[in-house]
XYZ file of C-alpha atoms in Angstrom:
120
model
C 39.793 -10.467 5.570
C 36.839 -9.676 3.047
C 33.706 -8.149 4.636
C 31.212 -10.886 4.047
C 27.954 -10.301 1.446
C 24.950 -9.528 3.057
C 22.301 -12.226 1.897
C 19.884 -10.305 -0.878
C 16.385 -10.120 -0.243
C 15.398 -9.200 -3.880
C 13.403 -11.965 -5.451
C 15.419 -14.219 -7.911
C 14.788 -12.644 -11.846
C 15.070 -16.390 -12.659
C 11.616 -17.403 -10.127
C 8.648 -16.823 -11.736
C 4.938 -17.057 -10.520
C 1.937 -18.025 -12.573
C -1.693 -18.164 -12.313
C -1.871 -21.816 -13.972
C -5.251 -23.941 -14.914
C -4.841 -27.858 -14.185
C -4.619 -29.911 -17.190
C -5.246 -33.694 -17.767
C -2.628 -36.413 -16.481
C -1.842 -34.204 -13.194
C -0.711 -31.359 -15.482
C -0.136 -27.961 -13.713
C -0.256 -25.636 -17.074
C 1.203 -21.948 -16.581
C -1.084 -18.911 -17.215
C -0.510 -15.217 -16.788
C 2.350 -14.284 -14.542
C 1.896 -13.024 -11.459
C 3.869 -10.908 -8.287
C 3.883 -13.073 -5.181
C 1.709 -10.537 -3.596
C -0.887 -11.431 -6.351
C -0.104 -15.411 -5.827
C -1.134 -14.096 -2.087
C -4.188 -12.953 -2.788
C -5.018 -15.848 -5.398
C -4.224 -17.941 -2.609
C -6.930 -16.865 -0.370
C -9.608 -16.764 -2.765
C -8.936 -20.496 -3.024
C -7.422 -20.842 -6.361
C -4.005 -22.445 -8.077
C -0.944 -20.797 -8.479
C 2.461 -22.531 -9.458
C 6.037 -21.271 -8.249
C 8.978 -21.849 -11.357
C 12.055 -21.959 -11.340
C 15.634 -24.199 -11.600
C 16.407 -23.829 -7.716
C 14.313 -27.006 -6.354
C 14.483 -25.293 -2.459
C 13.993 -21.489 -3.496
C 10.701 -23.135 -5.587
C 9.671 -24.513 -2.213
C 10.758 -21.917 0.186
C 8.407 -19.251 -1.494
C 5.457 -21.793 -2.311
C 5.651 -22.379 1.159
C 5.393 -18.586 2.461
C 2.922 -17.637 -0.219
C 0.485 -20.174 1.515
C 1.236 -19.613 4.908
C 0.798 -15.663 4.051
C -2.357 -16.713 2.284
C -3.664 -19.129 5.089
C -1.373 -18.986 8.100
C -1.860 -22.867 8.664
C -0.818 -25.206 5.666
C 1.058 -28.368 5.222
C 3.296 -29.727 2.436
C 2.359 -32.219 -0.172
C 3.987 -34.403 -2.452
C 3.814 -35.224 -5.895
C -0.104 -37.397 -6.173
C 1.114 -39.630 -8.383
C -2.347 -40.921 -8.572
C -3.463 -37.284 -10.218
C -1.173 -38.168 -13.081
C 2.551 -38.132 -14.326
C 2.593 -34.092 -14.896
C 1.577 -33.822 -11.232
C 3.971 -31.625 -8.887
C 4.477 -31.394 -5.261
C 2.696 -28.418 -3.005
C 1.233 -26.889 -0.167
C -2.377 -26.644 0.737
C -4.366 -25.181 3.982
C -3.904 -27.239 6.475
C -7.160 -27.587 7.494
C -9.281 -27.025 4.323
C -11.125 -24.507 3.310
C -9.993 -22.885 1.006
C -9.454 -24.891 -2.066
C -6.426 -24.825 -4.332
C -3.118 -25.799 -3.938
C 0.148 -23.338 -4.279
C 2.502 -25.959 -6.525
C 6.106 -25.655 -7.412
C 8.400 -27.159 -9.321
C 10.895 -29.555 -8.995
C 14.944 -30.554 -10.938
C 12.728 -32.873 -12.578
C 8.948 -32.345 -12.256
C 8.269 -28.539 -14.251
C 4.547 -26.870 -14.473
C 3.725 -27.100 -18.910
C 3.918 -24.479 -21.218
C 0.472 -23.628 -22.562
C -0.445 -24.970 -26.211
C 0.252 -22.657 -29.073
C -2.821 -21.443 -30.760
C -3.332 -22.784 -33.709
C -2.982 -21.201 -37.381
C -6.159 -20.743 -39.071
């Protein structure tokens, strides 16, 4: 019998973490990439971050222990759909303060690329 694989605790290559900015229509835009110990501390300063990725439970999992790491209390949220179609599901503080939300994505429901500049 075959000695069974030890679960890895290295983060996924494929997950990645951004410091997004909230566009119109519920949009959760990606910005810079970030370490989860960054989406930590962006976390307690109150601001966004967004979790990617094309596992739907690993997305939540870590969204879920970057806010409780961030804010020990939180509670999870689903997609507003009053905020807008690009709107995604996520955990806040639960209570509030601080602001922000830590989103992640969804089979169906991904954060937006940001624009291309423009050519002069």
């Amino acid at each position: 019998m075959a000695a069974k694989k030890a679960k890895a605790t290295t983060s996924n290559p494929a997950r990645r973490i951004y410091k997004p900015t909230l566009g119109t229509g519920g949009d959760v835009i990606r910005g810079v990439k970030i370490t989860e110990a960054e989406a930590v501390l962006e976390r307690q300063a109150g601001r966004e971050v967004v979790v990617c990725g094309d596992k739907l439970m690993d997305n939540r999992d870590v969204a879920e222990r970057i806010e409780r790491t961030a804010n020990v209390n939180c509670k999870p949220c689903p997609v507003h759909f009053a905020a807008g179609p690009g709107a995604l599901p996520h955990f806040q503080p639960d209570p509030r303060p601080p602001d922000g939300h830590c989103f992640y994505e969804t089979v169906n429901r991904k954060a937006k690329k940001p624009a291309k500049p423009s050519k002069p």
